[in-house]
PDB file of C-alpha atoms in Angstrom:
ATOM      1  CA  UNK A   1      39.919 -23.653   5.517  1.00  0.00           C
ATOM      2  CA  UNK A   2      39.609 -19.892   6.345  1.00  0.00           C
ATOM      3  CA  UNK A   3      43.085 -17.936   5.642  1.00  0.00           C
ATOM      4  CA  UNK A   4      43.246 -14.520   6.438  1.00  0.00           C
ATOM      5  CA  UNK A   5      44.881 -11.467   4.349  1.00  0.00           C
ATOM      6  CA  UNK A   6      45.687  -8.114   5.756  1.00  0.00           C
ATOM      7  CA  UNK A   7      44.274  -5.799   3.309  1.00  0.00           C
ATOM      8  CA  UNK A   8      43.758  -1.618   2.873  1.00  0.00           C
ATOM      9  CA  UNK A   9      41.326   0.604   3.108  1.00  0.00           C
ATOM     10  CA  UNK A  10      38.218  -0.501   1.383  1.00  0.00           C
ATOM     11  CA  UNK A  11      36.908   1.234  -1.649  1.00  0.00           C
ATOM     12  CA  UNK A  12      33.930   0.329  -3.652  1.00  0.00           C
ATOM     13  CA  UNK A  13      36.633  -0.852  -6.542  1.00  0.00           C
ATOM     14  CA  UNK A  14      38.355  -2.950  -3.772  1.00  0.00           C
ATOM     15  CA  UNK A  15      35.894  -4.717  -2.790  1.00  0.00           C
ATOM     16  CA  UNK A  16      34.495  -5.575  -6.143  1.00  0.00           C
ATOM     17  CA  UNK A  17      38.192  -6.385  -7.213  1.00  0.00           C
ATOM     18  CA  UNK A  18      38.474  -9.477  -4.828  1.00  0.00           C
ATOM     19  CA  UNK A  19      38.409 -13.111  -6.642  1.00  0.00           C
ATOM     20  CA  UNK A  20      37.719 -15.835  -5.257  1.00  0.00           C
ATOM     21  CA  UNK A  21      40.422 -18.414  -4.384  1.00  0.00           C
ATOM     22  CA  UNK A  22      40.179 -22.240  -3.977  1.00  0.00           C
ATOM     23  CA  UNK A  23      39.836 -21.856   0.023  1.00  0.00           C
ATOM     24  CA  UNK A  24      37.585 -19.315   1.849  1.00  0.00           C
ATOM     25  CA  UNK A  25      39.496 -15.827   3.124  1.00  0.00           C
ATOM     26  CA  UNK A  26      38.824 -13.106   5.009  1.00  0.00           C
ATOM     27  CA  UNK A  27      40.349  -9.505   4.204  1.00  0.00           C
ATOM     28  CA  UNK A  28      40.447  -6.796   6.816  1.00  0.00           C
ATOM     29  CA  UNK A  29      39.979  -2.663   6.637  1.00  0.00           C
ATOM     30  CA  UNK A  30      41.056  -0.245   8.578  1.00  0.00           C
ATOM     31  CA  UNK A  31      38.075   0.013  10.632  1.00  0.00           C
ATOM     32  CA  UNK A  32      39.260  -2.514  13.536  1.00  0.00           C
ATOM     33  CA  UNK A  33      37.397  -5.966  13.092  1.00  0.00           C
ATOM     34  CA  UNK A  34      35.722  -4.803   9.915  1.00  0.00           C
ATOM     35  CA  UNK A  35      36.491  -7.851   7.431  1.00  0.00           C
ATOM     36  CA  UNK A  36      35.195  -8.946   3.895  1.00  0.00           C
ATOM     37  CA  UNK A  37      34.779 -12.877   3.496  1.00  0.00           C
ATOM     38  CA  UNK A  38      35.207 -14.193   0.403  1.00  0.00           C
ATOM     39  CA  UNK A  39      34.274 -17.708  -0.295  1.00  0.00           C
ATOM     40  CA  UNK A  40      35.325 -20.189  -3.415  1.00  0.00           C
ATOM     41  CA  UNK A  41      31.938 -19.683  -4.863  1.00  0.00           C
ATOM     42  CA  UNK A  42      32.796 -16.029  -4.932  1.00  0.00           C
ATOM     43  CA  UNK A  43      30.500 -15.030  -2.263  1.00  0.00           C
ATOM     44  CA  UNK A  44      31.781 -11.573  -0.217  1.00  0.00           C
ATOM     45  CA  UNK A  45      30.149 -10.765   2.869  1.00  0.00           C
ATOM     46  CA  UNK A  46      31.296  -8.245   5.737  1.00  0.00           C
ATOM     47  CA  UNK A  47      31.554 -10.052   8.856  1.00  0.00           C
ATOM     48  CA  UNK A  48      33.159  -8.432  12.351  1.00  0.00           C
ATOM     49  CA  UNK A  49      35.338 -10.166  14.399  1.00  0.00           C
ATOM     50  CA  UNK A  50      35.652  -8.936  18.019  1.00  0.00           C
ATOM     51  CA  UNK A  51      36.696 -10.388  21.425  1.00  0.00           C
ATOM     52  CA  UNK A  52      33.552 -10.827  24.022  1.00  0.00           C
ATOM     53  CA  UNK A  53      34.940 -11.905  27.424  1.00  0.00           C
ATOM     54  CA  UNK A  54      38.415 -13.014  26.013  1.00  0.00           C
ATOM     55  CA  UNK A  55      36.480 -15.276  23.376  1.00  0.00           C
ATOM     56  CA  UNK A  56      36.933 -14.454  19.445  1.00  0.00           C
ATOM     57  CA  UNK A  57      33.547 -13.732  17.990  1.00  0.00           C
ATOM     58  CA  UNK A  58      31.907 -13.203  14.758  1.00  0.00           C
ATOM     59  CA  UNK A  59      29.110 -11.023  13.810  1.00  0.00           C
ATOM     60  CA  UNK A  60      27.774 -11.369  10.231  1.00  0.00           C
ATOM     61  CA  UNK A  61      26.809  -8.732   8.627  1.00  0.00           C
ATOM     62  CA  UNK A  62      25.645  -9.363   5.029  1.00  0.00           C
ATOM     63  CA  UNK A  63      26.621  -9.638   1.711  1.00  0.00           C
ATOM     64  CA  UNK A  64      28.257  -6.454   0.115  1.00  0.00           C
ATOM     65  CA  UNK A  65      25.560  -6.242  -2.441  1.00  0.00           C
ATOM     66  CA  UNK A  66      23.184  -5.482   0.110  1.00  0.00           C
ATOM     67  CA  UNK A  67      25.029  -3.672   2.358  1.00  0.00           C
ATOM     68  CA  UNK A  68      26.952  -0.029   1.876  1.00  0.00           C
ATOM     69  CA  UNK A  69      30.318  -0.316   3.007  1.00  0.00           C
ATOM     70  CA  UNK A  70      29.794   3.261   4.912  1.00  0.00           C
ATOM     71  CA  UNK A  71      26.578   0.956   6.566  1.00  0.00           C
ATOM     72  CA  UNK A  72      29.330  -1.637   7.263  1.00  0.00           C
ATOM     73  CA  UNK A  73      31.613   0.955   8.468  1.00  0.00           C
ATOM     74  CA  UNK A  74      28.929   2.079  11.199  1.00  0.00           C
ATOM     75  CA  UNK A  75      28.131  -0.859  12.287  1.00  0.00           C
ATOM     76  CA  UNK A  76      31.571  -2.279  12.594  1.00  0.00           C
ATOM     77  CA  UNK A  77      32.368   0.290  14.913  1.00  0.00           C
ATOM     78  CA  UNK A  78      29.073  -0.283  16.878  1.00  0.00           C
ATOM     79  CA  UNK A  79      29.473  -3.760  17.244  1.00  0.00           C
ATOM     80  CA  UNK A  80      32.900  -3.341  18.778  1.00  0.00           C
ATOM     81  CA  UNK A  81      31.677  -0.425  20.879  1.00  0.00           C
ATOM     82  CA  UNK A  82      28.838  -2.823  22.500  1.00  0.00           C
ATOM     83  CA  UNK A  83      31.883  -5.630  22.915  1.00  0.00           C
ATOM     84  CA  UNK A  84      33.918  -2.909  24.909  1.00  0.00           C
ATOM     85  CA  UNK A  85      30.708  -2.319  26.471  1.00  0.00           C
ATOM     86  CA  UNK A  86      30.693  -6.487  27.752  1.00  0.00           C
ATOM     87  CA  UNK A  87      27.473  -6.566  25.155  1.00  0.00           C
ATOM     88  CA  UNK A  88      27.451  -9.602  22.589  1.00  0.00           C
ATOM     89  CA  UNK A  89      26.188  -8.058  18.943  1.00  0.00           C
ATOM     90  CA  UNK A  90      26.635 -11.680  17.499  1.00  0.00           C
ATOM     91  CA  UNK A  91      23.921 -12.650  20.475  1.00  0.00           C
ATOM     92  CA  UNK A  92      21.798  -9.514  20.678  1.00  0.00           C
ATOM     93  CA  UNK A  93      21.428 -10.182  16.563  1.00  0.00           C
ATOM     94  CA  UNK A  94      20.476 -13.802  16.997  1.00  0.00           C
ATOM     95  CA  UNK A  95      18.030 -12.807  20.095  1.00  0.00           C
ATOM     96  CA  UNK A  96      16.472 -10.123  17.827  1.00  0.00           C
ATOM     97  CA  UNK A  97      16.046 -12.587  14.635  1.00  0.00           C
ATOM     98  CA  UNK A  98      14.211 -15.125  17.431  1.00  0.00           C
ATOM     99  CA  UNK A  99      11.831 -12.612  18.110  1.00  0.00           C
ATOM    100  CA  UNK A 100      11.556 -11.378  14.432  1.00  0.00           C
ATOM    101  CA  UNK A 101      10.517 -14.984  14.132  1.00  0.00           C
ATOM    102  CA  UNK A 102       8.297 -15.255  16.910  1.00  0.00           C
ATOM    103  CA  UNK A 103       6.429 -11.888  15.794  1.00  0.00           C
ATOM    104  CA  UNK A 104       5.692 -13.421  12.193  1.00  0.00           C
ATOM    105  CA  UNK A 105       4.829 -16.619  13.531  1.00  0.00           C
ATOM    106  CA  UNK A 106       2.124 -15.331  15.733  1.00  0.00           C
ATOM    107  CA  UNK A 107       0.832 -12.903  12.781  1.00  0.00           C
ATOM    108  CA  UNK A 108       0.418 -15.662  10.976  1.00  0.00           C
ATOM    109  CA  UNK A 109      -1.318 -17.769  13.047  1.00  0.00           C
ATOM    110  CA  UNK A 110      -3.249 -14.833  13.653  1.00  0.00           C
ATOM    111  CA  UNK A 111      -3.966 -14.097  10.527  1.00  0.00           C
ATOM    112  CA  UNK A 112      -5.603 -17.814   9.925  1.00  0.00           C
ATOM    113  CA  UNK A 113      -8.432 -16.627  12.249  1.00  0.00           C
ATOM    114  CA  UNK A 114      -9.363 -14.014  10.198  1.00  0.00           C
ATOM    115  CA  UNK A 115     -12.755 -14.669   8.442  1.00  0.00           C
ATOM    116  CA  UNK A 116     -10.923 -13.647   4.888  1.00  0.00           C
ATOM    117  CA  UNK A 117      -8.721 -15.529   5.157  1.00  0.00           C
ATOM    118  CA  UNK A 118      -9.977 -18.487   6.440  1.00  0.00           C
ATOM    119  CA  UNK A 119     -12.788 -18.579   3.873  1.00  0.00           C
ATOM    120  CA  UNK A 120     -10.407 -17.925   1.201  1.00  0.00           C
ATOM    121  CA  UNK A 121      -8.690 -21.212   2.519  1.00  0.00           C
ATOM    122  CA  UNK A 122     -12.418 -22.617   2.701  1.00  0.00           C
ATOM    123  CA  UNK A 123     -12.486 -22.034  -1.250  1.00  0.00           C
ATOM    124  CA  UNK A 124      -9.434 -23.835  -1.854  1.00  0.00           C
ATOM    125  CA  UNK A 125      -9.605 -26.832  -0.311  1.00  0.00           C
ATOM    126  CA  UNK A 126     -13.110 -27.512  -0.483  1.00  0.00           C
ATOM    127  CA  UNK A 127     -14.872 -25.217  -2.751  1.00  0.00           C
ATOM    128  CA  UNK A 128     -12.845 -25.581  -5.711  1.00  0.00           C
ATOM    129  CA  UNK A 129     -13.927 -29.567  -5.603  1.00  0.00           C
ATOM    130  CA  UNK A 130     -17.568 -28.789  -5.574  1.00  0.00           C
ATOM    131  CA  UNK A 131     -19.623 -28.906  -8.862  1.00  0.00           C
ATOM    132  CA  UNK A 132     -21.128 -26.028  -8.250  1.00  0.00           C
ATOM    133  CA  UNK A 133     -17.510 -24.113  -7.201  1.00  0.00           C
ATOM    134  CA  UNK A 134     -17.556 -21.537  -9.609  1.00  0.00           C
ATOM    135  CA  UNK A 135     -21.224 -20.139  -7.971  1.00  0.00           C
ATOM    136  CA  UNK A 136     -19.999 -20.608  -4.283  1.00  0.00           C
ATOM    137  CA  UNK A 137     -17.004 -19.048  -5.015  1.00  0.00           C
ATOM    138  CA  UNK A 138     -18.619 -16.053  -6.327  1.00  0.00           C
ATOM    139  CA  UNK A 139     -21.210 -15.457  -4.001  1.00  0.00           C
ATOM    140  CA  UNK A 140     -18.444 -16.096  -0.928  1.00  0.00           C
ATOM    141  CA  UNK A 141     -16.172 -13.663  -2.842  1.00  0.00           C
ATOM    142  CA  UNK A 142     -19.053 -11.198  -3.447  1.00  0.00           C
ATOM    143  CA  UNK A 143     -20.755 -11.375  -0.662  1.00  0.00           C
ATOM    144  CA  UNK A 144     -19.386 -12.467   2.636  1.00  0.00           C
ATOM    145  CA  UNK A 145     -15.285 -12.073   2.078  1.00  0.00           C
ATOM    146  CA  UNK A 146     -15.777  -8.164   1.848  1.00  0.00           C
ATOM    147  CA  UNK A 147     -18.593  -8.127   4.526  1.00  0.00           C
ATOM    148  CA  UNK A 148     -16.438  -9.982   7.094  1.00  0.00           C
ATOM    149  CA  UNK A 149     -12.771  -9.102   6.201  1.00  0.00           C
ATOM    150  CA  UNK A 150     -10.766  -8.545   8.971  1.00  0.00           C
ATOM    151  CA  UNK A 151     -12.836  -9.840  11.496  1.00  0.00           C
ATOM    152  CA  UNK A 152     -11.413 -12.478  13.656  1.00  0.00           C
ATOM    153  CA  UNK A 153     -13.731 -16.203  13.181  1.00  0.00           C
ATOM    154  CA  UNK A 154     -13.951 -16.431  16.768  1.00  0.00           C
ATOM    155  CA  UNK A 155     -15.586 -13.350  17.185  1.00  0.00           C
ATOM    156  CA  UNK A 156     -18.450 -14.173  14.661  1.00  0.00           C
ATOM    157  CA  UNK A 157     -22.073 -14.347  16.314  1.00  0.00           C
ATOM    158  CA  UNK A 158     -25.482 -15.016  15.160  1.00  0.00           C
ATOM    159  CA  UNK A 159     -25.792 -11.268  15.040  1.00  0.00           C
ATOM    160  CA  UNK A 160     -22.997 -10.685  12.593  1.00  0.00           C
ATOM    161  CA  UNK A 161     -24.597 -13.796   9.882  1.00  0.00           C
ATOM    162  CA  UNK A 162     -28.223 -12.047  10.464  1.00  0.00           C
ATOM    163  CA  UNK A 163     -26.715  -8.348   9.792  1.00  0.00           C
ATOM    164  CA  UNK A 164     -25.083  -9.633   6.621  1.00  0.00           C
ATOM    165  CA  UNK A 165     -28.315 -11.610   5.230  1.00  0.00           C
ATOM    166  CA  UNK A 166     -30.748  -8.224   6.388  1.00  0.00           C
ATOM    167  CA  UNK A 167     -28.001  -6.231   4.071  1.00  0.00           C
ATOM    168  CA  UNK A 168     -29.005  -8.520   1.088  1.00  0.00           C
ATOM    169  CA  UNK A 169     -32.375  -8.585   1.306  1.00  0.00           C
ATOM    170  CA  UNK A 170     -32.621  -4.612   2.195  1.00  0.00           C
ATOM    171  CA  UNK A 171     -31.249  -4.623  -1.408  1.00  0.00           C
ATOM    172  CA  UNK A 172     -34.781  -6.156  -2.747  1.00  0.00           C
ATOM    173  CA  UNK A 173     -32.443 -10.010  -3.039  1.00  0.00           C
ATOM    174  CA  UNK A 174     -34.167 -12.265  -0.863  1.00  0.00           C
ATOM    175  CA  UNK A 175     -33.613 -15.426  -2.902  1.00  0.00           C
ATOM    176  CA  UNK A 176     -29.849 -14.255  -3.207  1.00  0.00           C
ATOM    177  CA  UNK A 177     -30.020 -13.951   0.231  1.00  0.00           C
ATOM    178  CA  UNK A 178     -30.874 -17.482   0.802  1.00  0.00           C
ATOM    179  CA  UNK A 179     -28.288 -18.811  -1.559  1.00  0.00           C
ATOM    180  CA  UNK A 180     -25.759 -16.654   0.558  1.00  0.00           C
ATOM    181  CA  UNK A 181     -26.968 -18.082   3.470  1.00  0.00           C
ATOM    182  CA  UNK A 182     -26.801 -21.524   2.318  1.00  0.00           C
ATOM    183  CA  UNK A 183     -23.598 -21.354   1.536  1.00  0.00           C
ATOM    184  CA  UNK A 184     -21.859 -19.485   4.882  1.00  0.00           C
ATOM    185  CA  UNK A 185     -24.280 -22.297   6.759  1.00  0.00           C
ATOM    186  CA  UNK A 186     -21.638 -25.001   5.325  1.00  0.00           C
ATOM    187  CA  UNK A 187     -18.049 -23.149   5.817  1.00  0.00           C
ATOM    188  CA  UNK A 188     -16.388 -22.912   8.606  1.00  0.00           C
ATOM    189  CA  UNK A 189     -18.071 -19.873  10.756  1.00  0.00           C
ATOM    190  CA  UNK A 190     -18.873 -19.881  14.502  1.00  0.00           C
ATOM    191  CA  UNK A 191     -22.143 -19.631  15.434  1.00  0.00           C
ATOM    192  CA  UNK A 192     -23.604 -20.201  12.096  1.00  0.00           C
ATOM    193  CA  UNK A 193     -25.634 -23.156  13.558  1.00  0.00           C
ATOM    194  CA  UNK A 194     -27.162 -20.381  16.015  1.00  0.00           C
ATOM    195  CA  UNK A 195     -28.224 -18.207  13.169  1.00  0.00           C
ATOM    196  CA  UNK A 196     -29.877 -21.024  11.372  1.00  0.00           C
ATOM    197  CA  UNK A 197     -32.128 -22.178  14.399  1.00  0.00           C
ATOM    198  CA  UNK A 198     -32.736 -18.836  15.012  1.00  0.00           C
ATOM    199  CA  UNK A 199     -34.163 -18.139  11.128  1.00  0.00           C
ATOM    200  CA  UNK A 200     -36.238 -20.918  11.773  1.00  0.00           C
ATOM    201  CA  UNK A 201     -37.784 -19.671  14.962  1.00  0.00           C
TER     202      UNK A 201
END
């Protein structure tokens, strides 16, 4: 049950003065709407309560410890501007998180197509069962993670598996080169398959 107190101007002492009671309350500052709630667990978080099209709305804020009460202040008052306005802060908020969401969701996925990280992936859920794990996962640490990082597994060609093997062997390693080879042949890179047939042309 939510009971509400009038209250006073909040101070930093004020607002670390309120207990918590056996129901959940709300107390309110002078700043119109601006309101602490205080729940049994002793949780305090500034909220805003404001009318949207005659309806009684709520706009969380966050909890006071991570929040300034001037920063609450400021966006009290903004919150009930947009509502004078016939905005909805409570909905703009939520349609903002959504697309927060959406944002991170699609880095991530994009993320998974980068040859780093998918090879990293690679090494733990196939590499680290191999018995010899310890020298694939070196040479695919060594050699191809840094060589490819950042670049998106799609995009890898024939030409970008031959440019990293020339690299090697340049460096006088041709049997290293092999053993590099050997291994990217096996994890999951397109157009590895195109590279081999092509080193055996």
């Amino acid at each position: 049950m939510r009971v509400f107190e009038y209250g006073k101007k909040f101070t930093a002492l004020s607002v670390v003065a309120l207990k918590p009671k056996k129901d959940r309350y709300e107390v309110s500052d002078v700043e119109p709407g601006l309101r602490i709630r205080v729940t049994s667990a002793g949780v305090k978080t500034y909220i805003v309560r404001y009318r949207y099209l005659d309806k009684s709305c709520r706009l969380t804020l966050g909890r006071v410890e991570d929040i300034t009460l001037t920063d609450a202040r400021d966006l009290a008052r903004e919150a009930t501007r947009k509502a004078c306005a016939r905005e909805n802060p409570a909905v703009e908020k939520q349609e903002a998180r959504q697309a927060r969401i959406r944002e991170e969701r699609a880095k991530a996925e994009a993320d998974l197509n980068l040859m780093d990280v998918a090879l990293e992936t690679y090494i733990d859920l196939h590499v680290k069962s191999m018995k010899s794990k310890y020298e694939v996962e070196r040479i695919l640490r060594k050699d191809v993670i840094p060589f490819w990082k950042g670049r998106d597994i799609n995009a890898i060609t024939k030409a970008h598996i031959l440019e990293l093997i020339r690299s090697i062997k340049k460096k006088g390693h041709d049997t290293h080169a092999n053993r590099v080879f050997a291994n990217i042949r096996v994890s999951p890179c397109t157009g590895i398959e195109n590279a081999r047939k092509r080193k055996q042309a």
